[in-house]
Coordinates of C-alpha atoms in Angstrom, one line a residue:
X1 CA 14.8 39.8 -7.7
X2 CA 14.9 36.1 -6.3
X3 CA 11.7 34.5 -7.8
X4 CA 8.4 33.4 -5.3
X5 CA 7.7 29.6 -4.7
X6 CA 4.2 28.9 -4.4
X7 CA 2.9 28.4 -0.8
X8 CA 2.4 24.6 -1.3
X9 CA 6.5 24.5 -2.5
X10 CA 7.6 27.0 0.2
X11 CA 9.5 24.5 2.0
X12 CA 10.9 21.2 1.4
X13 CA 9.5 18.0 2.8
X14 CA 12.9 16.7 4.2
X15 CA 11.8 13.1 3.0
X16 CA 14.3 11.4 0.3
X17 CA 14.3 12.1 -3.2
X18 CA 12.5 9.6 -4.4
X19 CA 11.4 6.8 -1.2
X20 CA 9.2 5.0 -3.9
X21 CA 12.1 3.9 -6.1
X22 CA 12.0 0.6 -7.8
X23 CA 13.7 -2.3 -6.0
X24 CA 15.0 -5.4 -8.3
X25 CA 13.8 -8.1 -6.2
X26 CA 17.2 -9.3 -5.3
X27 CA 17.7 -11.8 -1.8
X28 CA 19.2 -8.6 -0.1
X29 CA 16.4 -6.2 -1.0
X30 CA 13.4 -9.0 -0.3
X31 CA 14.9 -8.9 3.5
X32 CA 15.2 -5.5 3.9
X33 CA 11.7 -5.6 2.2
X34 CA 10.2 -8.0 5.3
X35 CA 12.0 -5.4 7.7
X36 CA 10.3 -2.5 6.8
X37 CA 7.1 -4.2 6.3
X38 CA 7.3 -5.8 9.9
X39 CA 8.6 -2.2 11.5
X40 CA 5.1 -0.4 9.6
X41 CA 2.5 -3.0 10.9
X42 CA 3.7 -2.7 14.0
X43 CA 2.1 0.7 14.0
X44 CA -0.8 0.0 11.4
X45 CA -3.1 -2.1 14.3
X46 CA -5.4 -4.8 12.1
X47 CA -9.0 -4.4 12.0
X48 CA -11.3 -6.0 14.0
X49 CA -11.8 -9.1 13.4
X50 CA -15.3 -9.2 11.0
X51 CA -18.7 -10.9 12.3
X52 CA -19.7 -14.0 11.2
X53 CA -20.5 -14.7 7.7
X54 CA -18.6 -11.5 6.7
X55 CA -15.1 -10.6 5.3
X56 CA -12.9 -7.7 5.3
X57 CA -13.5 -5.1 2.2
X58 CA -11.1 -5.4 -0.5
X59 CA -8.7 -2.0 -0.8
X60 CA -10.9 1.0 -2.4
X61 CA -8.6 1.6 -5.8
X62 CA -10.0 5.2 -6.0
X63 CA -8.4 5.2 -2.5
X64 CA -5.0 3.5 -3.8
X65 CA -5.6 5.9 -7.1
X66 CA -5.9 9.2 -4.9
X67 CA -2.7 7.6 -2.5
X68 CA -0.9 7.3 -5.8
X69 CA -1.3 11.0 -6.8
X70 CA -1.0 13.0 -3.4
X71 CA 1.7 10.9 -2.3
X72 CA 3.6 10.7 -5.7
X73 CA 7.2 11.6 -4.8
X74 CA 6.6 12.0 -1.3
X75 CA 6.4 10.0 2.1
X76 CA 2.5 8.1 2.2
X77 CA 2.2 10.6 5.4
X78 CA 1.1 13.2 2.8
X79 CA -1.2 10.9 0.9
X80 CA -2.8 9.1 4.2
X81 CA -3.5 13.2 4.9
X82 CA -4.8 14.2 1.9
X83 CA -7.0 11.4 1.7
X84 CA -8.1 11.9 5.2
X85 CA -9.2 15.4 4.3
X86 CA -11.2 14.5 1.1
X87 CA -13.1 12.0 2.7
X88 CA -13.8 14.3 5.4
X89 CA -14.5 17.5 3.3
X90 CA -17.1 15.4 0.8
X91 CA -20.5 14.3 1.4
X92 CA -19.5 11.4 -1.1
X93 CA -17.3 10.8 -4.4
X94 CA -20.4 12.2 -6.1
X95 CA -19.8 15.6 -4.4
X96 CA -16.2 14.9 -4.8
X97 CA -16.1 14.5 -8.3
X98 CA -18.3 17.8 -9.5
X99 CA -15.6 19.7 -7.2
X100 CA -13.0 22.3 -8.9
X101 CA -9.1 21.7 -8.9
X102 CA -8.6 24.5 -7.5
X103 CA -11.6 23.8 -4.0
X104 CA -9.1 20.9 -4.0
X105 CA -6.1 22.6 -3.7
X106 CA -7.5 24.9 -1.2
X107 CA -7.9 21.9 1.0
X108 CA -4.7 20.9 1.0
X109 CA -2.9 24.3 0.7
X110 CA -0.5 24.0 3.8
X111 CA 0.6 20.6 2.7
X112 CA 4.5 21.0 1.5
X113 CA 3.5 18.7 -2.1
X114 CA 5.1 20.0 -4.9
X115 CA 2.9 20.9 -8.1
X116 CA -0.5 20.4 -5.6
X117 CA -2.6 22.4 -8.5
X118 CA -1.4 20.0 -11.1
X119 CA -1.4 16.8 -9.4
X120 CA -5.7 18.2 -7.8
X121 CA -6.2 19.0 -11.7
X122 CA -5.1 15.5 -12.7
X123 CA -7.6 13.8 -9.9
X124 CA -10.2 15.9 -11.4
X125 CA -9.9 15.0 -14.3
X126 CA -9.2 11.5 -13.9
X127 CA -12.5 10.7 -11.7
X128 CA -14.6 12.6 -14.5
X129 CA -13.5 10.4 -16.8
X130 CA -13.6 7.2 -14.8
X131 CA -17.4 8.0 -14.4
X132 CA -18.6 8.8 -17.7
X133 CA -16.6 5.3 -18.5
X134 CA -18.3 3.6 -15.7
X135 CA -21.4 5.5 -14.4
X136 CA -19.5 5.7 -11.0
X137 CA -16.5 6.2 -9.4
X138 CA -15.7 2.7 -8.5
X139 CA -12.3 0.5 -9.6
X140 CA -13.3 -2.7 -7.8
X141 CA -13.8 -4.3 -11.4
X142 CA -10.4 -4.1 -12.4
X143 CA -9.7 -6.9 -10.2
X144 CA -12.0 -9.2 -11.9
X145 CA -11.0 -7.9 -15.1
X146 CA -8.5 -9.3 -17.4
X147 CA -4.5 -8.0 -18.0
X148 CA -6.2 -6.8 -21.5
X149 CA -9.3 -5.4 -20.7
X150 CA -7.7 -3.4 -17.6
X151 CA -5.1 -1.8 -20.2
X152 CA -8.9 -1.2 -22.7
X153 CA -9.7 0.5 -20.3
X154 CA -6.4 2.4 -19.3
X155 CA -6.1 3.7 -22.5
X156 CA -10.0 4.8 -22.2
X157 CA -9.1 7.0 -19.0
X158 CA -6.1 8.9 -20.8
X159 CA -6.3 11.3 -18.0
X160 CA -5.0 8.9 -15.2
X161 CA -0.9 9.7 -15.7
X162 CA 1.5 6.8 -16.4
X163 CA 2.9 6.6 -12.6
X164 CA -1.1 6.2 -11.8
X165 CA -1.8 3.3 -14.0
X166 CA 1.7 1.3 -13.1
X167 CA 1.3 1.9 -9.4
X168 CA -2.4 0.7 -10.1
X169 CA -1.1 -2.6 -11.8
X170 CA 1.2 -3.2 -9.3
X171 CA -0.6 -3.0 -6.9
X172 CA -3.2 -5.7 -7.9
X173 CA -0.5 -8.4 -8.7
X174 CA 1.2 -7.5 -5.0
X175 CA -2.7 -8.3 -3.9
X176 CA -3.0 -11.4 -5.9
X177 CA 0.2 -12.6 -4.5
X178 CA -0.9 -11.8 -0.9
X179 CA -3.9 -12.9 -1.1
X180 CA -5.4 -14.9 -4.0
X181 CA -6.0 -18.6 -2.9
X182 CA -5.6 -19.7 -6.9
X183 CA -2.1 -20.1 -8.4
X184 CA 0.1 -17.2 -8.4
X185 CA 2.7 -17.9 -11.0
X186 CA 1.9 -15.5 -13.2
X187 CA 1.9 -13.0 -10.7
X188 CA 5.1 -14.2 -8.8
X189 CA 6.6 -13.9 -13.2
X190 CA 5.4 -10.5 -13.2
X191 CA 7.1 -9.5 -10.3
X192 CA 10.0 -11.2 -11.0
X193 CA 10.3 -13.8 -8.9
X194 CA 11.4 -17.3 -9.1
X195 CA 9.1 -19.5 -8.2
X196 CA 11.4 -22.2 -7.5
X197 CA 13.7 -19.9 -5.2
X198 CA 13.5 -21.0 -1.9
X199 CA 14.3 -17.6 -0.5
X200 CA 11.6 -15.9 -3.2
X201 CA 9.0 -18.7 -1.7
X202 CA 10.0 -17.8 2.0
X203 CA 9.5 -13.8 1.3
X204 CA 5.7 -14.9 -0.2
X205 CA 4.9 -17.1 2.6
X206 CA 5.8 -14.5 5.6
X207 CA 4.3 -11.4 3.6
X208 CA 1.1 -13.4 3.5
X209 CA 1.4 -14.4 7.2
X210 CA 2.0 -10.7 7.9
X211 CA -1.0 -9.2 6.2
X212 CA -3.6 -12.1 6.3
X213 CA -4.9 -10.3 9.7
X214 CA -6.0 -7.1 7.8
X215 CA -6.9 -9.1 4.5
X216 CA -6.3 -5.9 2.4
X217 CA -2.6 -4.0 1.7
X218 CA -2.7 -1.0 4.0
X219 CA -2.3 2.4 2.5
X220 CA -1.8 4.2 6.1
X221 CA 2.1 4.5 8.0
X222 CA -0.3 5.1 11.2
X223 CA -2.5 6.8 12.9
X224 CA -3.9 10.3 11.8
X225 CA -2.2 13.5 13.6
X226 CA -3.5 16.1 15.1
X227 CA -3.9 19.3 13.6
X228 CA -3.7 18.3 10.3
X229 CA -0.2 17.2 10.3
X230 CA 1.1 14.4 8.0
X231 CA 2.6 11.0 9.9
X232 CA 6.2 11.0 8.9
X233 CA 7.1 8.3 11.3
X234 CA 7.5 5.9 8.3
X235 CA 8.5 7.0 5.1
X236 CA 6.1 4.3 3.1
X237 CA 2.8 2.2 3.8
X238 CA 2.7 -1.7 3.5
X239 CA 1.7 -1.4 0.1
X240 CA 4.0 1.1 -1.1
X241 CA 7.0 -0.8 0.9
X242 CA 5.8 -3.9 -1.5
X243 CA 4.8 -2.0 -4.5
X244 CA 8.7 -0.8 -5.1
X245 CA 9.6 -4.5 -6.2
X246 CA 7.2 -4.4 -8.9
X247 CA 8.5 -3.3 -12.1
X248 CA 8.8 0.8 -12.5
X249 CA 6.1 2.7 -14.3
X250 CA 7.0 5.6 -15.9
X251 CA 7.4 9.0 -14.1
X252 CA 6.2 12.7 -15.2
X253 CA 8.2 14.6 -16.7

């Protein structure tokens, strides 16, 4: 007797194996890089413009933390969803983060993501612990925070997986690069880029022209479907497009 797939891994997404594969930050790659970027934003419309005296919000990294598990794998269509439908089914992370794995999973049965009971049961897990480290689910202060105290307190949060934490890193040195107004060598090192390649220098400067009007990395292909449907129009967000030139993490096994 053939064996049963789960509902959530009834069918296959039809997106690539892996659309989040690391790119080597080669000439060729940084200019296909600027083409996807430029095809997504012209989708993603920037925010308003903010009132005087006020600046957009930095990127929610519980946001980018909960994009980096649901979308794992997978076009950011099924993370932009899945995050759409927690905010909306939660009073506030509060609510969010006393809820079971499995209320979780029920939320986001009909999505096609593989190992959705695992990947719900690693969110759990990985909020609790961020509170009792913090008092709240917040991640803002890893941005402040120094490359050793963010890995203190990785290693305090053994709970968020190793894909998690990379995708985490990675993402702060793409927003440092984009939009830090200090130097950014150490960033540009990290990401392995020369800063005294012209082409490198170009990439940075046209990226930063691209994003300065919505002054975060945008975690969304689009707008939101209706129905409940994931946007598949683009197989990866801004960040994610830039993300995949930072080194690799390390995946699940």
């Amino acid at each position: 007797m053939p064996s049963k797939k789960k509902p959530n891994e009834a069918e296959p997404v039809g997106a690539p194996p892996d659309p989040r594969e690391h790119l080597p930050p080669t000439p060729e790659n940084l200019r296909a890089t600027l083409a996807r970027l430029e095809k997504v934003l012209a989708d993603v419309p920037p925010p308003p413009p903010p009132a005087e005296g006020q600046v957009v919000p930095p990127l929610d990294l519980v946001e980018a933390m909960l994009h980096a598990y649901f979308a794992d794998g997978l076009p950011c269509g099924y993370g932009q969803e899945a995050r759409r439908r927690i905010a909306g089914g939660f009073v506030d992370r509060n609510e969010f983060r006393v809820t079971e794995a499995f209320e979780v999973e029920d939320l986001l049965r009909d999505l096609p993501i593989p190992n959705l009971f695992d990947r719900c049961l690693a969110v759990r897990d990985s909020v609790a612990q961020i509170y009792n480290d913090q008092n709240g689910v917040n991640l803002g202060f890893l941005r402040d925070a120094g490359i050793g105290d963010r890995n203190l307190f990785f290693q305090r949060i053994p709970a968020l997986q190793a894909h998690v934490v990379a995708f985490l890193g990675n993402l702060l040195t793409i927003e440092e690069l984009c939009f830090s107004d200090k130097s950014t060598l150490r960033a540009q090192q990290r990401l392995g880029l020369d800063p005294k390649d012209a082409a490198a220098n170009q990439f940075l400067s046209t990226v930063r022209a691209l994003l300065k009007p919505y002054g975060q990395l945008p975690l969304v292909v689009g707008p939101h479907l209706p129905g409940g449907k994931p946007n598949l129009q683009h197989a990866l967000s801004p960040a994610c497009i830039l993300v995949r030139l930072a080194p690799p993490g390390r995946r699940r096994g």
